[in-house]
Amino acid sequence: MKLLRHGPKGQEKPALLDASGTLRDLSGLIGDISPTTLSPTSLAALKSLDASKLPAVTQGRLAVPWTGMGKFIAIGLNFADHAAESNAPIPKEPIIFMKTTSCAVGANHPVVLPKGSVKSDWEVELGVVIGARARYVSEADALKHVAGYCVVNDVSEREYQLERGGQWDRGKGCDTFGPIGPWLVTADEVGDPQKLSMWLEVNGKRFQNGSTKTMIFGVAKLVSYVSEFMTLEPGDCITTGTPPGVGLGVKPNPIFLKAGDVMKLGIEKLGEQQQTVHAWNPELIDS
């Protein structure tokens, strides 16, 4: 299933995209796509529906595909070739940092640069959405705790991240720096998460071409590893690292985002996003 939330801010409605590409309204069955909806039992009930009998609707503004995200966890330098372009050693263990849940926005929401930003960058990533509580789970059982997957753009302000102290979080959690979606695709529809191609373009130029098969640490390892350090709850999202081709890695001179730039990105089976970059404008952040 492809699950999504759409409509004006504060009035989002749950929906699913059926096999024919028709948007079907779920608001007569569930109040929203919440952490409870992501449980194995609830997803099984939705999968048993005859989608053709649900009302067809016209898509409105896209929101984050589910509500109630408790943690937005990120993994750094999880592709060897991206580590190389960043002049960083290949990690021996997954690098964990946090993106703020307040940075999460819908797939096509404007990306708004922080005041004075000159080194904001792009990163196409696979997002993993937790559906069942995970605490010290084994790698063999880890994928049983995954509800589904989504596209994430881990937008990053490199000066804040790398030049203003040792923690990455300040450059990763700025408002609008976490576009998610367009939808959440359930794990059964995705299959093996380590066989997905991924790409990103800026102003029509392809910068990133990669595949989840080249991750240093795969999804099962990451879910198991993170669950050793924090309990993963339904609705939590782990964004799993980016392939090479970020602006910071462009040689000889890095390229960073500026107002007017358009990012387009996607992952096989998971859909596409598009964002226009804007200078600081709080009204756009809250749109």
mmCIF file of C-alpha atoms in Angstrom:
data_model
loop_
_atom_site.group_PDB
_atom_site.id
_atom_site.type_symbol
_atom_site.label_atom_id
_atom_site.label_comp_id
_atom_site.label_asym_id
_atom_site.label_seq_id
_atom_site.Cartn_x
_atom_site.Cartn_y
_atom_site.Cartn_z
ATOM 1 C CA MET A 1 0.000 0.000 0.000
ATOM 2 C CA LYS A 2 0.918 3.600 -0.570
ATOM 3 C CA LEU A 3 -0.387 5.680 2.335
ATOM 4 C CA LEU A 4 -0.456 9.466 2.419
ATOM 5 C CA ARG A 5 -1.978 12.516 4.065
ATOM 6 C CA HIS A 6 -3.145 15.488 2.039
ATOM 7 C CA GLY A 7 -5.105 18.718 2.328
ATOM 8 C CA PRO A 8 -4.717 22.157 3.929
ATOM 9 C CA LYS A 9 -2.445 22.443 6.931
ATOM 10 C CA GLY A 10 -4.262 21.306 10.028
ATOM 11 C CA GLN A 11 -7.007 19.674 7.959
ATOM 12 C CA GLU A 12 -5.081 16.789 6.398
ATOM 13 C CA LYS A 13 -6.996 13.659 5.483
ATOM 14 C CA PRO A 14 -5.688 10.095 5.211
ATOM 15 C CA ALA A 15 -5.686 8.380 1.837
ATOM 16 C CA LEU A 16 -4.146 5.552 -0.128
ATOM 17 C CA LEU A 17 -2.988 5.364 -3.716
ATOM 18 C CA ASP A 18 -4.422 2.271 -5.366
ATOM 19 C CA ALA A 19 -2.797 0.074 -7.996
ATOM 20 C CA SER A 20 -4.315 2.138 -10.826
ATOM 21 C CA GLY A 21 -2.924 5.389 -9.434
ATOM 22 C CA THR A 22 -6.297 6.589 -8.112
ATOM 23 C CA LEU A 23 -6.313 8.370 -4.764
ATOM 24 C CA ARG A 24 -8.790 6.770 -2.348
ATOM 25 C CA ASP A 25 -10.130 8.494 0.748
ATOM 26 C CA LEU A 26 -9.611 6.734 4.091
ATOM 27 C CA SER A 27 -11.181 9.379 6.310
ATOM 28 C CA GLY A 28 -14.415 7.399 6.612
ATOM 29 C CA LEU A 29 -12.472 4.521 8.158
ATOM 30 C CA ILE A 30 -9.660 6.102 10.173
ATOM 31 C CA GLY A 31 -9.182 9.539 11.650
ATOM 32 C CA ASP A 32 -5.592 9.837 10.478
ATOM 33 C CA ILE A 33 -2.500 7.810 9.615
ATOM 34 C CA SER A 34 -1.016 7.648 13.097
ATOM 35 C CA PRO A 35 1.478 5.397 14.885
ATOM 36 C CA THR A 36 -1.448 3.102 15.737
ATOM 37 C CA THR A 37 -2.273 2.796 12.031
ATOM 38 C CA LEU A 38 1.278 1.572 11.381
ATOM 39 C CA SER A 39 0.976 -1.505 13.590
ATOM 40 C CA PRO A 40 1.014 -4.872 11.815
ATOM 41 C CA THR A 41 -2.622 -5.521 12.805
ATOM 42 C CA SER A 42 -3.884 -2.169 11.555
ATOM 43 C CA LEU A 43 -1.949 -2.385 8.282
ATOM 44 C CA ALA A 44 -3.309 -5.882 7.694
ATOM 45 C CA ALA A 45 -6.850 -4.571 8.136
ATOM 46 C CA LEU A 46 -6.255 -1.796 5.599
ATOM 47 C CA LYS A 47 -4.699 -4.225 3.137
ATOM 48 C CA SER A 48 -7.812 -6.397 3.312
ATOM 49 C CA LEU A 49 -10.022 -3.570 2.022
ATOM 50 C CA ASP A 50 -11.335 -3.456 -1.519
ATOM 51 C CA ALA A 51 -9.779 -0.115 -2.454
ATOM 52 C CA SER A 52 -12.009 0.225 -5.512
ATOM 53 C CA LYS A 53 -15.003 0.704 -3.203
ATOM 54 C CA LEU A 54 -13.442 3.647 -1.375
ATOM 55 C CA PRO A 55 -14.297 7.191 -2.537
ATOM 56 C CA ALA A 56 -11.935 8.602 -5.165
ATOM 57 C CA VAL A 57 -10.580 12.037 -4.260
ATOM 58 C CA THR A 58 -8.400 14.740 -5.812
ATOM 59 C CA GLN A 59 -5.010 15.130 -4.177
ATOM 60 C CA GLY A 60 -4.440 18.285 -2.176
ATOM 61 C CA ARG A 61 -1.289 19.617 -0.553
ATOM 62 C CA LEU A 62 0.921 16.713 0.534
ATOM 63 C CA ALA A 63 1.849 16.458 4.204
ATOM 64 C CA VAL A 64 4.225 14.054 5.917
ATOM 65 C CA PRO A 65 2.572 10.684 5.162
ATOM 66 C CA TRP A 66 1.902 9.911 8.817
ATOM 67 C CA THR A 67 1.458 11.942 11.978
ATOM 68 C CA GLY A 68 2.906 11.447 15.456
ATOM 69 C CA MET A 69 6.585 10.962 14.613
ATOM 70 C CA GLY A 70 8.340 10.755 17.962
ATOM 71 C CA LYS A 71 11.929 10.555 16.707
ATOM 72 C CA PHE A 72 13.601 11.490 13.419
ATOM 73 C CA ILE A 73 16.863 9.531 13.569
ATOM 74 C CA ALA A 74 19.576 9.866 10.942
ATOM 75 C CA ILE A 75 22.609 7.830 9.942
ATOM 76 C CA GLY A 76 25.732 9.566 8.675
ATOM 77 C CA LEU A 77 28.327 8.494 6.095
ATOM 78 C CA ASN A 78 26.550 5.210 5.341
ATOM 79 C CA PHE A 79 27.860 4.960 1.756
ATOM 80 C CA ALA A 80 31.614 4.422 1.351
ATOM 81 C CA ASP A 81 31.832 6.636 -1.729
ATOM 82 C CA HIS A 82 29.990 9.457 0.051
ATOM 83 C CA ALA A 83 32.406 9.162 2.973
ATOM 84 C CA ALA A 84 35.262 9.465 0.487
ATOM 85 C CA GLU A 85 33.873 12.609 -1.148
ATOM 86 C CA SER A 86 33.424 14.067 2.349
ATOM 87 C CA ASN A 87 37.070 13.269 3.212
ATOM 88 C CA ALA A 88 35.864 11.117 6.104
ATOM 89 C CA PRO A 89 36.899 7.598 7.119
ATOM 90 C CA ILE A 90 34.496 4.723 6.579
ATOM 91 C CA PRO A 91 32.638 4.256 9.879
ATOM 92 C CA LYS A 92 33.252 1.104 11.883
ATOM 93 C CA GLU A 93 29.813 1.483 13.470
ATOM 94 C CA PRO A 94 26.773 3.441 12.290
ATOM 95 C CA ILE A 95 26.990 7.171 12.991
ATOM 96 C CA ILE A 96 23.758 8.290 14.682
ATOM 97 C CA PHE A 97 22.490 11.863 14.891
ATOM 98 C CA MET A 98 19.055 13.414 15.197
ATOM 99 C CA LYS A 99 16.993 15.571 12.901
ATOM 100 C CA THR A 100 14.295 17.563 14.652
ATOM 101 C CA THR A 101 10.750 16.344 14.104
ATOM 102 C CA SER A 102 9.856 20.001 13.450
ATOM 103 C CA CYS A 103 11.969 19.957 10.266
ATOM 104 C CA ALA A 104 9.745 17.286 8.705
ATOM 105 C CA VAL A 105 7.498 18.570 5.898
ATOM 106 C CA GLY A 106 5.636 17.120 2.944
ATOM 107 C CA ALA A 107 7.422 15.963 -0.181
ATOM 108 C CA ASN A 108 6.878 19.122 -2.228
ATOM 109 C CA HIS A 109 6.988 21.725 0.540
ATOM 110 C CA PRO A 110 9.254 24.750 -0.044
ATOM 111 C CA VAL A 111 12.742 24.424 1.436
ATOM 112 C CA VAL A 112 13.525 27.660 3.255
ATOM 113 C CA LEU A 113 17.153 28.582 3.894
ATOM 114 C CA PRO A 114 18.030 29.745 7.420
ATOM 115 C CA LYS A 115 19.034 33.379 7.822
ATOM 116 C CA GLY A 116 22.540 33.881 6.405
ATOM 117 C CA SER A 117 22.896 30.334 5.108
ATOM 118 C CA VAL A 118 25.444 29.945 2.302
ATOM 119 C CA LYS A 119 26.253 26.211 2.524
ATOM 120 C CA SER A 120 22.942 24.358 2.426
ATOM 121 C CA ASP A 121 23.109 21.017 0.621
ATOM 122 C CA TRP A 122 20.972 18.101 -0.578
ATOM 123 C CA GLU A 123 20.918 14.372 0.275
ATOM 124 C CA VAL A 124 18.489 11.790 -1.140
ATOM 125 C CA GLU A 125 17.928 9.063 1.457
ATOM 126 C CA LEU A 126 15.813 6.006 2.196
ATOM 127 C CA GLY A 127 13.541 6.546 5.180
ATOM 128 C CA VAL A 128 12.558 3.568 7.351
ATOM 129 C CA VAL A 129 9.295 3.918 9.292
ATOM 130 C CA ILE A 130 8.858 1.865 12.453
ATOM 131 C CA GLY A 131 5.564 0.027 12.933
ATOM 132 C CA ALA A 132 6.205 -2.067 16.058
ATOM 133 C CA ARG A 133 8.228 -1.224 19.158
ATOM 134 C CA ALA A 134 11.872 -2.279 18.829
ATOM 135 C CA ARG A 135 14.204 -2.597 21.806
ATOM 136 C CA TYR A 136 17.399 -4.671 21.530
ATOM 137 C CA VAL A 137 16.017 -6.498 18.501
ATOM 138 C CA SER A 138 18.241 -8.876 16.606
ATOM 139 C CA GLU A 139 19.277 -8.146 13.057
ATOM 140 C CA ALA A 140 17.379 -11.277 11.995
ATOM 141 C CA ASP A 141 14.123 -9.928 13.463
ATOM 142 C CA ALA A 142 14.637 -6.225 12.753
ATOM 143 C CA LEU A 143 12.599 -5.945 9.547
ATOM 144 C CA LYS A 144 9.544 -7.347 11.357
ATOM 145 C CA HIS A 145 9.416 -3.999 13.152
ATOM 146 C CA VAL A 146 9.333 -1.926 9.947
ATOM 147 C CA ALA A 147 5.969 -0.634 8.710
ATOM 148 C CA GLY A 148 7.303 0.775 5.464
ATOM 149 C CA TYR A 149 9.656 3.067 3.607
ATOM 150 C CA CYS A 150 9.694 6.582 2.150
ATOM 151 C CA VAL A 151 11.862 9.105 0.320
ATOM 152 C CA VAL A 152 13.672 11.635 2.537
ATOM 153 C CA ASN A 153 15.670 14.681 1.494
ATOM 154 C CA ASP A 154 18.150 15.167 4.343
ATOM 155 C CA VAL A 155 18.759 18.851 3.624
ATOM 156 C CA SER A 156 21.896 19.954 5.486
ATOM 157 C CA GLU A 157 23.543 23.299 6.258
ATOM 158 C CA ARG A 158 27.222 22.348 6.038
ATOM 159 C CA GLU A 159 28.647 25.382 7.832
ATOM 160 C CA TYR A 160 26.354 24.758 10.799
ATOM 161 C CA GLN A 161 27.052 21.019 10.641
ATOM 162 C CA LEU A 162 30.833 20.994 10.217
ATOM 163 C CA GLU A 163 32.282 24.387 11.108
ATOM 164 C CA ARG A 164 30.447 25.386 14.277
ATOM 165 C CA GLY A 165 31.339 22.642 16.730
ATOM 166 C CA GLY A 166 31.433 18.870 16.892
ATOM 167 C CA GLN A 167 27.720 18.051 16.690
ATOM 168 C CA TRP A 168 25.884 17.703 13.383
ATOM 169 C CA ASP A 169 22.372 18.326 14.685
ATOM 170 C CA ARG A 170 22.384 22.114 14.292
ATOM 171 C CA GLY A 171 22.917 21.805 10.539
ATOM 172 C CA LYS A 172 20.347 19.055 10.060
ATOM 173 C CA GLY A 173 17.218 20.160 11.886
ATOM 174 C CA CYS A 174 16.455 23.589 10.447
ATOM 175 C CA ASP A 175 12.823 24.253 9.543
ATOM 176 C CA THR A 176 11.817 22.509 6.245
ATOM 177 C CA PHE A 177 15.079 20.492 6.146
ATOM 178 C CA GLY A 178 13.293 17.129 6.195
ATOM 179 C CA PRO A 179 10.938 16.644 3.225
ATOM 180 C CA ILE A 180 9.310 13.192 3.491
ATOM 181 C CA GLY A 181 7.111 11.332 1.030
ATOM 182 C CA PRO A 182 5.149 11.635 -1.216
ATOM 183 C CA TRP A 183 3.799 8.546 0.521
ATOM 184 C CA LEU A 184 4.708 5.755 2.897
ATOM 185 C CA VAL A 185 5.003 2.456 1.018
ATOM 186 C CA THR A 186 4.368 -0.595 3.179
ATOM 187 C CA ALA A 187 7.204 -3.057 3.585
ATOM 188 C CA ASP A 188 5.419 -5.900 1.790
ATOM 189 C CA GLU A 189 5.128 -3.798 -1.376
ATOM 190 C CA VAL A 190 8.796 -2.753 -1.303
ATOM 191 C CA GLY A 191 10.366 -6.155 -0.726
ATOM 192 C CA ASP A 192 14.141 -6.099 -0.262
ATOM 193 C CA PRO A 193 15.100 -2.569 0.864
ATOM 194 C CA GLN A 194 18.684 -3.145 -0.302
ATOM 195 C CA LYS A 195 17.763 -3.219 -3.995
ATOM 196 C CA LEU A 196 16.412 0.285 -4.596
ATOM 197 C CA SER A 197 17.906 2.807 -7.019
ATOM 198 C CA MET A 198 17.956 6.443 -5.894
ATOM 199 C CA TRP A 199 18.719 9.779 -7.554
ATOM 200 C CA LEU A 200 18.628 13.554 -7.117
ATOM 201 C CA GLU A 201 18.741 16.494 -9.549
ATOM 202 C CA VAL A 202 19.212 20.226 -8.973
ATOM 203 C CA ASN A 203 17.891 22.541 -11.691
ATOM 204 C CA GLY A 204 17.603 19.567 -14.039
ATOM 205 C CA LYS A 205 21.195 18.360 -13.564
ATOM 206 C CA ARG A 206 21.676 14.885 -12.119
ATOM 207 C CA PHE A 207 24.036 15.005 -9.135
ATOM 208 C CA GLN A 208 23.224 11.797 -7.275
ATOM 209 C CA ASN A 209 22.852 8.313 -8.756
ATOM 210 C CA GLY A 210 23.026 5.443 -6.311
ATOM 211 C CA SER A 211 21.485 2.337 -4.874
ATOM 212 C CA THR A 212 20.675 1.104 -1.398
ATOM 213 C CA LYS A 213 22.690 -2.021 -2.240
ATOM 214 C CA THR A 214 25.896 -0.053 -1.580
ATOM 215 C CA MET A 215 24.996 0.948 1.978
ATOM 216 C CA ILE A 216 27.737 0.123 4.473
ATOM 217 C CA PHE A 217 25.089 -0.860 7.031
ATOM 218 C CA GLY A 218 21.805 -2.200 5.672
ATOM 219 C CA VAL A 219 18.323 -1.484 7.018
ATOM 220 C CA ALA A 220 18.152 -4.587 9.233
ATOM 221 C CA LYS A 221 21.516 -3.770 10.806
ATOM 222 C CA LEU A 222 20.520 -0.148 11.396
ATOM 223 C CA VAL A 223 17.197 -0.961 13.066
ATOM 224 C CA SER A 224 18.904 -3.533 15.288
ATOM 225 C CA TYR A 225 21.823 -1.216 16.107
ATOM 226 C CA VAL A 226 19.732 1.872 16.888
ATOM 227 C CA SER A 227 17.415 -0.207 19.087
ATOM 228 C CA GLU A 228 20.395 -0.865 21.389
ATOM 229 C CA PHE A 229 20.593 2.832 22.245
ATOM 230 C CA MET A 230 16.959 3.933 22.235
ATOM 231 C CA THR A 231 13.570 2.284 22.077
ATOM 232 C CA LEU A 232 12.107 2.654 18.615
ATOM 233 C CA GLU A 233 8.400 3.371 18.722
ATOM 234 C CA PRO A 234 5.753 3.188 15.973
ATOM 235 C CA GLY A 235 5.987 6.347 13.864
ATOM 236 C CA ASP A 236 9.716 6.861 14.427
ATOM 237 C CA CYS A 237 11.707 7.360 11.235
ATOM 238 C CA ILE A 238 15.312 6.390 10.499
ATOM 239 C CA THR A 239 16.840 8.081 7.468
ATOM 240 C CA THR A 240 19.678 5.873 6.351
ATOM 241 C CA GLY A 241 22.375 7.916 4.603
ATOM 242 C CA THR A 242 23.053 9.244 1.127
ATOM 243 C CA PRO A 243 25.041 8.091 -1.921
ATOM 244 C CA PRO A 244 27.756 10.322 -3.431
ATOM 245 C CA GLY A 245 26.977 13.476 -5.364
ATOM 246 C CA VAL A 246 26.181 16.024 -2.666
ATOM 247 C CA GLY A 247 27.063 19.648 -3.282
ATOM 248 C CA LEU A 248 29.849 19.570 -0.685
ATOM 249 C CA GLY A 249 31.615 16.887 -2.713
ATOM 250 C CA VAL A 250 31.683 18.725 -6.053
ATOM 251 C CA LYS A 251 35.299 19.236 -7.146
ATOM 252 C CA PRO A 252 37.133 21.548 -7.332
ATOM 253 C CA ASN A 253 34.489 23.922 -5.953
ATOM 254 C CA PRO A 254 31.520 22.775 -3.882
ATOM 255 C CA ILE A 255 28.023 23.847 -4.977
ATOM 256 C CA PHE A 256 25.408 24.888 -2.448
ATOM 257 C CA LEU A 257 21.722 25.689 -2.651
ATOM 258 C CA LYS A 258 20.464 29.195 -3.355
ATOM 259 C CA ALA A 259 17.038 30.767 -3.617
ATOM 260 C CA GLY A 260 15.284 29.708 -6.805
ATOM 261 C CA ASP A 261 16.978 26.317 -7.101
ATOM 262 C CA VAL A 262 14.709 23.317 -7.714
ATOM 263 C CA MET A 263 15.531 19.895 -6.272
ATOM 264 C CA LYS A 264 13.923 16.774 -7.707
ATOM 265 C CA LEU A 265 14.622 13.362 -6.220
ATOM 266 C CA GLY A 266 13.254 9.852 -6.013
ATOM 267 C CA ILE A 267 13.744 6.258 -4.973
ATOM 268 C CA GLU A 268 12.608 3.196 -6.897
ATOM 269 C CA LYS A 269 9.123 2.040 -5.773
ATOM 270 C CA LEU A 270 8.798 4.973 -3.358
ATOM 271 C CA GLY A 271 7.926 7.921 -5.600
ATOM 272 C CA GLU A 272 9.403 11.348 -6.255
ATOM 273 C CA GLN A 273 9.711 14.708 -4.515
ATOM 274 C CA GLN A 274 10.298 18.239 -5.782
ATOM 275 C CA GLN A 275 11.184 21.315 -3.739
ATOM 276 C CA THR A 276 11.900 24.911 -4.649
ATOM 277 C CA VAL A 277 14.486 26.655 -2.464
ATOM 278 C CA HIS A 278 13.600 30.021 -0.911
ATOM 279 C CA ALA A 279 15.405 32.651 1.125
ATOM 280 C CA TRP A 280 14.315 33.016 4.743
ATOM 281 C CA ASN A 281 10.545 33.452 4.878
ATOM 282 C CA PRO A 282 8.670 32.247 7.984
ATOM 283 C CA GLU A 283 5.340 32.384 6.151
ATOM 284 C CA LEU A 284 6.563 29.720 3.717
ATOM 285 C CA ILE A 285 7.783 27.554 6.592
ATOM 286 C CA ASP A 286 4.308 27.471 8.072
ATOM 287 C CA SER A 287 2.443 26.993 4.791
#
